[in-house]
Amino acid sequence: MMEWFEDESFWECIFPFAFPPERIEAAGGEVDRLLAMTGFEGRDVLDLCCGPGRHSVELARRGYRVTGVDRSSFLLGKAQSLAAAEKVALEWVRCDMREFVRPAAYDLAINMFTSFGYFDDPADDLRVLDNLHRSIRDGGRLVIDVVGKEQLARIFQPTTTVEAADGGLLVQRHEIADDWSRVRNEWIVIRNERATSFRFHHTLYSARELKDRVIDAGFRDVQAFGDLDGHAYGPGSERLIVVAVR
Ligand SMILES: C[S@@+](CC[C@H](N)C(=O)[O-])C[C@H]1O[C@@H](n2cnc3c(N)ncnc32)[C@H](O)[C@@H]1O
């Protein structure tokens, strides 16, 4: 059976909500901050689950040699268009994050905007971390950016609604499952008087839980932050950012 993230129509339908022009434009500032935060040295960067390539392209614009990996050919198409518009060359690979390994090839690997924890089997998340550990050179850096469990507990609402610039309406329904280890979502997109519903779910990590998995994968100096400016992960944090050294 197809897993939810394999459904290209999901990414196509939610694109205007998940990746509006402001979010694509925000990537420049995010890249500046994450480079300053990691203090990494080197030039080879892996953007795992690169989506429409907003961080990959910004990194390439700054002269880094970038590989953007994603499973969605629709989103990789968007990434290629963005790179062409910005006149930068980089490598795009269509691959599942459970499969992508390139031994000791990268100085920095990033996994941004809640692209971790998608699998039903927790061993698959560990496999992704193991792949990253194998793909990053000694002394290289890893950055994972997700919604933290503590943050979600603070802001949780069962139903939310968002309007996209294209006039579409997104109704999101959320349910906490499996003793706060998973969140199940239903996104209903209403466009041209037609409603399309998608269900998806992912694992919720607390800072401690995510750090422990990253440590188990063999990384050191594993730290949790609440934003890309390096502020501590605290009660008001909007993101959970884990930074580690290979
Ligand atoms: C929320 S988006 C984030 C995209 C990008 N990192 C960003 O910040 O804009 C999640 C991405 O993960 C990708 N993805 C989902 N499951 C995947 C898998 N099993 N292997 C590789 N990529 C996957 C999706 O195609 C999508 O591009």
Short mmCIF file of C-alpha atoms and ligand atoms in Angstrom, two decimals:
data_model
loop_
_atom_site.label_atom_id
_atom_site.label_comp_id
_atom_site.label_asym_id
_atom_site.label_seq_id
_atom_site.Cartn_x
_atom_site.Cartn_y
_atom_site.Cartn_z
CA MET A 1 0.00 0.00 0.00
CA MET A 2 1.20 3.48 -0.85
CA GLU A 3 2.49 5.51 2.10
CA TRP A 4 1.04 9.03 2.42
CA PHE A 5 4.26 10.82 1.45
CA GLU A 6 4.45 8.80 -1.80
CA ASP A 7 1.25 10.42 -3.07
CA GLU A 8 2.35 13.15 -5.50
CA SER A 9 -1.18 14.60 -5.57
CA PHE A 10 -0.75 15.43 -1.85
CA TRP A 11 2.31 17.63 -2.51
CA GLU A 12 0.69 19.18 -5.61
CA CYS A 13 -2.51 20.03 -3.75
CA ILE A 14 -0.87 21.48 -0.63
CA PHE A 15 1.92 23.32 -2.49
CA PRO A 16 0.31 26.81 -2.31
CA PHE A 17 -0.25 26.39 1.45
CA ALA A 18 3.06 24.76 2.39
CA PHE A 19 5.32 26.75 0.06
CA PRO A 20 3.85 30.23 -0.56
CA PRO A 21 6.25 32.79 -2.10
CA GLU A 22 7.01 34.28 1.38
CA ARG A 23 8.25 30.90 2.59
CA ILE A 24 10.49 30.43 -0.45
CA GLU A 25 11.85 33.98 0.02
CA ALA A 26 12.44 33.40 3.76
CA ALA A 27 14.96 30.65 2.96
CA GLY A 28 17.76 33.19 2.27
CA GLY A 29 17.65 34.48 5.84
CA GLU A 30 17.26 30.95 7.21
CA VAL A 31 20.39 29.80 5.36
CA ASP A 32 22.41 32.75 6.70
CA ARG A 33 21.32 31.92 10.22
CA LEU A 34 21.92 28.19 9.97
CA LEU A 35 25.40 28.72 8.51
CA ALA A 36 26.24 31.11 11.37
CA MET A 37 24.74 28.71 13.91
CA THR A 38 26.63 25.60 12.84
CA GLY A 39 29.92 27.39 12.14
CA PHE A 40 30.67 24.56 9.73
CA GLU A 41 33.67 24.47 7.44
CA GLY A 42 33.73 22.86 4.00
CA ARG A 43 31.75 23.14 0.82
CA ASP A 44 29.71 19.96 0.33
CA VAL A 45 26.14 20.20 1.58
CA LEU A 46 23.30 17.67 1.59
CA ASP A 47 19.73 19.00 1.77
CA LEU A 48 17.82 15.82 2.67
CA CYS A 49 14.12 16.16 1.81
CA CYS A 50 14.85 19.37 -0.08
CA GLY A 51 11.29 19.78 -1.38
CA PRO A 52 11.09 22.80 -3.72
CA GLY A 53 14.79 23.43 -3.13
CA ARG A 54 14.50 26.73 -1.30
CA HIS A 55 17.48 26.05 1.01
CA SER A 56 19.47 24.08 -1.60
CA VAL A 57 19.33 26.95 -4.09
CA GLU A 58 20.30 29.55 -1.46
CA LEU A 59 23.26 27.41 -0.40
CA ALA A 60 24.35 26.99 -4.03
CA ARG A 61 24.05 30.78 -4.52
CA ARG A 62 26.58 31.15 -1.70
CA GLY A 63 29.04 28.89 -3.52
CA TYR A 64 28.45 25.58 -1.75
CA ARG A 65 28.37 22.33 -3.71
CA VAL A 66 24.86 21.10 -2.95
CA THR A 67 22.95 17.84 -3.37
CA GLY A 68 19.19 18.15 -2.95
CA VAL A 69 17.49 14.81 -2.27
CA ASP A 70 13.74 14.28 -2.28
CA ARG A 71 11.23 11.57 -3.07
CA SER A 72 8.71 13.77 -4.87
CA SER A 73 9.32 14.34 -8.57
CA PHE A 74 6.75 17.15 -8.49
CA LEU A 75 8.73 19.02 -5.81
CA LEU A 76 12.08 18.26 -7.47
CA GLY A 77 10.59 19.84 -10.63
CA LYS A 78 9.83 22.98 -8.61
CA ALA A 79 13.39 22.88 -7.24
CA GLN A 80 14.87 22.66 -10.74
CA SER A 81 12.78 25.65 -11.87
CA LEU A 82 13.95 27.67 -8.85
CA ALA A 83 17.60 26.80 -9.57
CA ALA A 84 17.18 27.78 -13.22
CA ALA A 85 15.55 31.09 -12.24
CA GLU A 86 18.43 31.82 -9.84
CA LYS A 87 20.98 30.58 -12.42
CA VAL A 88 22.68 28.14 -10.06
CA ALA A 89 23.80 24.59 -10.79
CA LEU A 90 23.39 21.83 -8.26
CA GLU A 91 22.68 18.14 -8.08
CA TRP A 92 19.12 16.85 -7.61
CA VAL A 93 18.54 13.22 -6.64
CA ARG A 94 15.17 11.53 -6.50
CA CYS A 95 15.49 9.05 -3.66
CA ASP A 96 13.82 7.93 -0.47
CA MET A 97 15.58 9.24 2.65
CA ARG A 98 15.74 5.65 3.94
CA GLU A 99 17.91 4.74 0.95
CA PHE A 100 20.14 7.76 0.31
CA VAL A 101 23.72 7.18 1.53
CA ARG A 102 26.90 8.64 0.07
CA PRO A 103 29.78 7.71 2.38
CA ALA A 104 31.73 10.65 3.88
CA ALA A 105 30.63 12.99 1.06
CA TYR A 106 29.28 15.99 3.00
CA ASP A 107 30.48 18.65 5.43
CA LEU A 108 26.94 19.68 6.35
CA ALA A 109 23.59 17.89 6.10
CA ILE A 110 20.30 19.66 6.72
CA ASN A 111 16.77 18.30 7.09
CA MET A 112 14.40 21.26 7.31
CA PHE A 113 10.75 22.15 8.00
CA THR A 114 9.57 18.94 9.68
CA SER A 115 10.87 16.40 7.19
CA PHE A 116 11.79 13.82 9.84
CA GLY A 117 9.65 11.20 11.61
CA TYR A 118 7.41 10.21 8.71
CA PHE A 119 7.62 6.46 9.12
CA ASP A 120 5.37 4.05 11.01
CA ASP A 121 8.35 1.96 12.06
CA PRO A 122 10.65 3.92 14.44
CA ALA A 123 13.57 1.85 13.08
CA ASP A 124 13.20 3.72 9.78
CA ASP A 125 13.90 7.07 11.50
CA LEU A 126 17.03 5.50 12.99
CA ARG A 127 18.00 4.25 9.54
CA VAL A 128 17.75 7.81 8.19
CA LEU A 129 20.02 9.05 11.01
CA ASP A 130 22.44 6.22 10.30
CA ASN A 131 22.47 7.16 6.59
CA LEU A 132 23.23 10.77 7.57
CA HIS A 133 25.99 9.66 9.91
CA ARG A 134 27.58 7.66 7.10
CA SER A 135 27.17 10.49 4.59
CA ILE A 136 28.70 13.27 6.71
CA ARG A 137 32.50 13.55 7.03
CA ASP A 138 34.20 13.48 10.42
CA GLY A 139 33.78 16.90 12.02
CA GLY A 140 30.87 17.77 9.70
CA ARG A 141 27.55 19.06 10.98
CA LEU A 142 23.94 17.89 11.02
CA VAL A 143 20.90 20.17 11.40
CA ILE A 144 17.37 18.80 11.90
CA ASP A 145 14.46 21.25 12.14
CA VAL A 146 11.06 19.93 13.30
CA VAL A 147 7.99 20.89 15.29
CA GLY A 148 8.85 19.82 18.84
CA LYS A 149 6.45 17.83 20.99
CA GLU A 150 6.65 20.42 23.78
CA GLN A 151 5.75 23.19 21.33
CA LEU A 152 2.83 21.28 19.87
CA ALA A 153 1.47 20.58 23.36
CA ARG A 154 1.48 24.35 23.98
CA ILE A 155 -0.22 25.45 20.74
CA PHE A 156 -2.33 22.38 19.92
CA GLN A 157 -5.73 23.06 18.33
CA PRO A 158 -7.84 20.20 16.95
CA THR A 159 -8.90 22.26 13.90
CA THR A 160 -7.27 25.17 12.08
CA THR A 161 -8.02 26.94 8.79
CA VAL A 162 -5.65 28.69 6.37
CA GLU A 163 -6.39 30.54 3.14
CA ALA A 164 -3.92 30.43 0.23
CA ALA A 165 -3.18 33.26 -2.18
CA ASP A 166 -4.78 31.19 -4.98
CA GLY A 167 -8.13 31.38 -3.15
CA GLY A 168 -7.98 27.80 -1.87
CA LEU A 169 -8.92 27.02 1.72
CA LEU A 170 -7.10 24.50 3.88
CA VAL A 171 -8.87 23.00 6.87
CA GLN A 172 -6.48 21.05 9.10
CA ARG A 173 -7.66 18.52 11.66
CA HIS A 174 -5.16 17.14 14.15
CA GLU A 175 -5.30 14.27 16.58
CA ILE A 176 -2.65 13.24 19.08
CA ALA A 177 -2.13 9.46 19.00
CA ASP A 178 -0.18 6.63 20.59
CA ASP A 179 0.49 8.29 23.96
CA TRP A 180 1.75 11.54 22.44
CA SER A 181 4.22 9.75 20.18
CA ARG A 182 2.38 10.48 16.91
CA VAL A 183 0.17 13.17 15.42
CA ARG A 184 -2.49 12.20 12.87
CA ASN A 185 -3.61 14.91 10.51
CA GLU A 186 -6.35 15.34 7.98
CA TRP A 187 -5.89 18.20 5.54
CA ILE A 188 -8.99 19.14 3.56
CA VAL A 189 -8.27 21.43 0.62
CA ILE A 190 -11.30 23.29 -0.72
CA ARG A 191 -10.75 24.80 -4.15
CA ASN A 192 -13.28 25.71 -6.85
CA GLU A 193 -16.11 24.34 -4.67
CA ARG A 194 -14.42 20.93 -4.53
CA ALA A 195 -13.00 19.38 -1.36
CA THR A 196 -10.05 16.97 -1.41
CA SER A 197 -8.95 15.24 1.77
CA PHE A 198 -5.52 13.83 2.65
CA ARG A 199 -4.59 11.95 5.79
CA PHE A 200 -1.05 11.77 7.07
CA HIS A 201 0.75 11.17 10.31
CA HIS A 202 4.20 11.51 11.77
CA THR A 203 6.18 10.90 14.94
CA LEU A 204 6.45 13.68 17.50
CA TYR A 205 9.81 14.07 19.17
CA SER A 206 10.58 15.94 22.35
CA ALA A 207 13.99 17.60 22.45
CA ARG A 208 15.35 14.85 24.68
CA GLU A 209 13.95 12.07 22.47
CA LEU A 210 15.34 13.52 19.26
CA LYS A 211 18.72 14.24 20.84
CA ASP A 212 18.92 10.67 22.16
CA ARG A 213 18.27 9.23 18.70
CA VAL A 214 20.90 11.48 17.15
CA ILE A 215 23.39 10.43 19.85
CA ASP A 216 22.49 6.75 19.28
CA ALA A 217 23.31 7.22 15.60
CA GLY A 218 26.86 8.16 16.64
CA PHE A 219 26.83 11.97 16.56
CA ARG A 220 28.49 14.06 19.29
CA ASP A 221 28.00 17.55 20.78
CA VAL A 222 24.27 17.20 20.16
CA GLN A 223 22.39 20.38 21.09
CA ALA A 224 18.74 21.48 20.90
CA PHE A 225 17.80 25.06 20.01
CA GLY A 226 14.50 26.89 19.68
CA ASP A 227 15.35 28.74 16.48
CA LEU A 228 18.08 29.23 13.90
CA ASP A 229 19.57 32.10 15.94
CA GLY A 230 20.74 29.59 18.53
CA HIS A 231 18.32 30.57 21.30
CA ALA A 232 17.73 27.86 23.89
CA TYR A 233 14.83 25.45 23.31
CA GLY A 234 12.30 26.75 25.85
CA PRO A 235 8.57 27.14 26.52
CA GLY A 236 8.11 29.83 23.85
CA SER A 237 10.14 28.17 21.08
CA GLU A 238 8.47 27.84 17.70
CA ARG A 239 10.79 25.14 16.33
CA LEU A 240 12.98 22.34 17.64
CA ILE A 241 16.38 22.52 15.95
CA VAL A 242 18.91 19.82 16.74
CA VAL A 243 22.50 20.49 15.74
CA ALA A 244 25.17 17.80 16.00
CA VAL A 245 28.75 17.07 15.05
CA ARG A 246 29.74 13.88 13.18
C1 LIG B 1 7.55 19.59 4.70
S1 LIG B 1 8.43 19.29 3.22
C2 LIG B 1 9.93 20.17 3.54
C3 LIG B 1 10.69 20.55 2.29
C4 LIG B 1 11.97 21.37 2.48
N1 LIG B 1 12.90 20.75 3.40
C5 LIG B 1 11.68 22.79 2.91
O1 LIG B 1 12.11 23.20 3.98
O2 LIG B 1 11.00 23.49 2.16
C6 LIG B 1 8.88 17.58 3.40
C7 LIG B 1 9.63 17.02 2.23
O3 LIG B 1 10.02 15.69 2.51
C8 LIG B 1 9.90 14.94 1.32
N2 LIG B 1 9.77 13.53 1.69
C9 LIG B 1 8.73 12.94 2.31
N3 LIG B 1 8.97 11.64 2.52
C10 LIG B 1 10.19 11.40 1.99
C11 LIG B 1 10.98 10.22 1.89
N4 LIG B 1 10.57 9.06 2.37
N5 LIG B 1 12.21 10.33 1.31
C12 LIG B 1 12.62 11.51 0.80
N6 LIG B 1 11.90 12.65 0.85
C13 LIG B 1 10.70 12.60 1.46
C14 LIG B 1 8.68 15.48 0.65
O4 LIG B 1 8.62 15.13 -0.71
C15 LIG B 1 8.84 16.97 0.94
O5 LIG B 1 9.59 17.59 -0.06
#
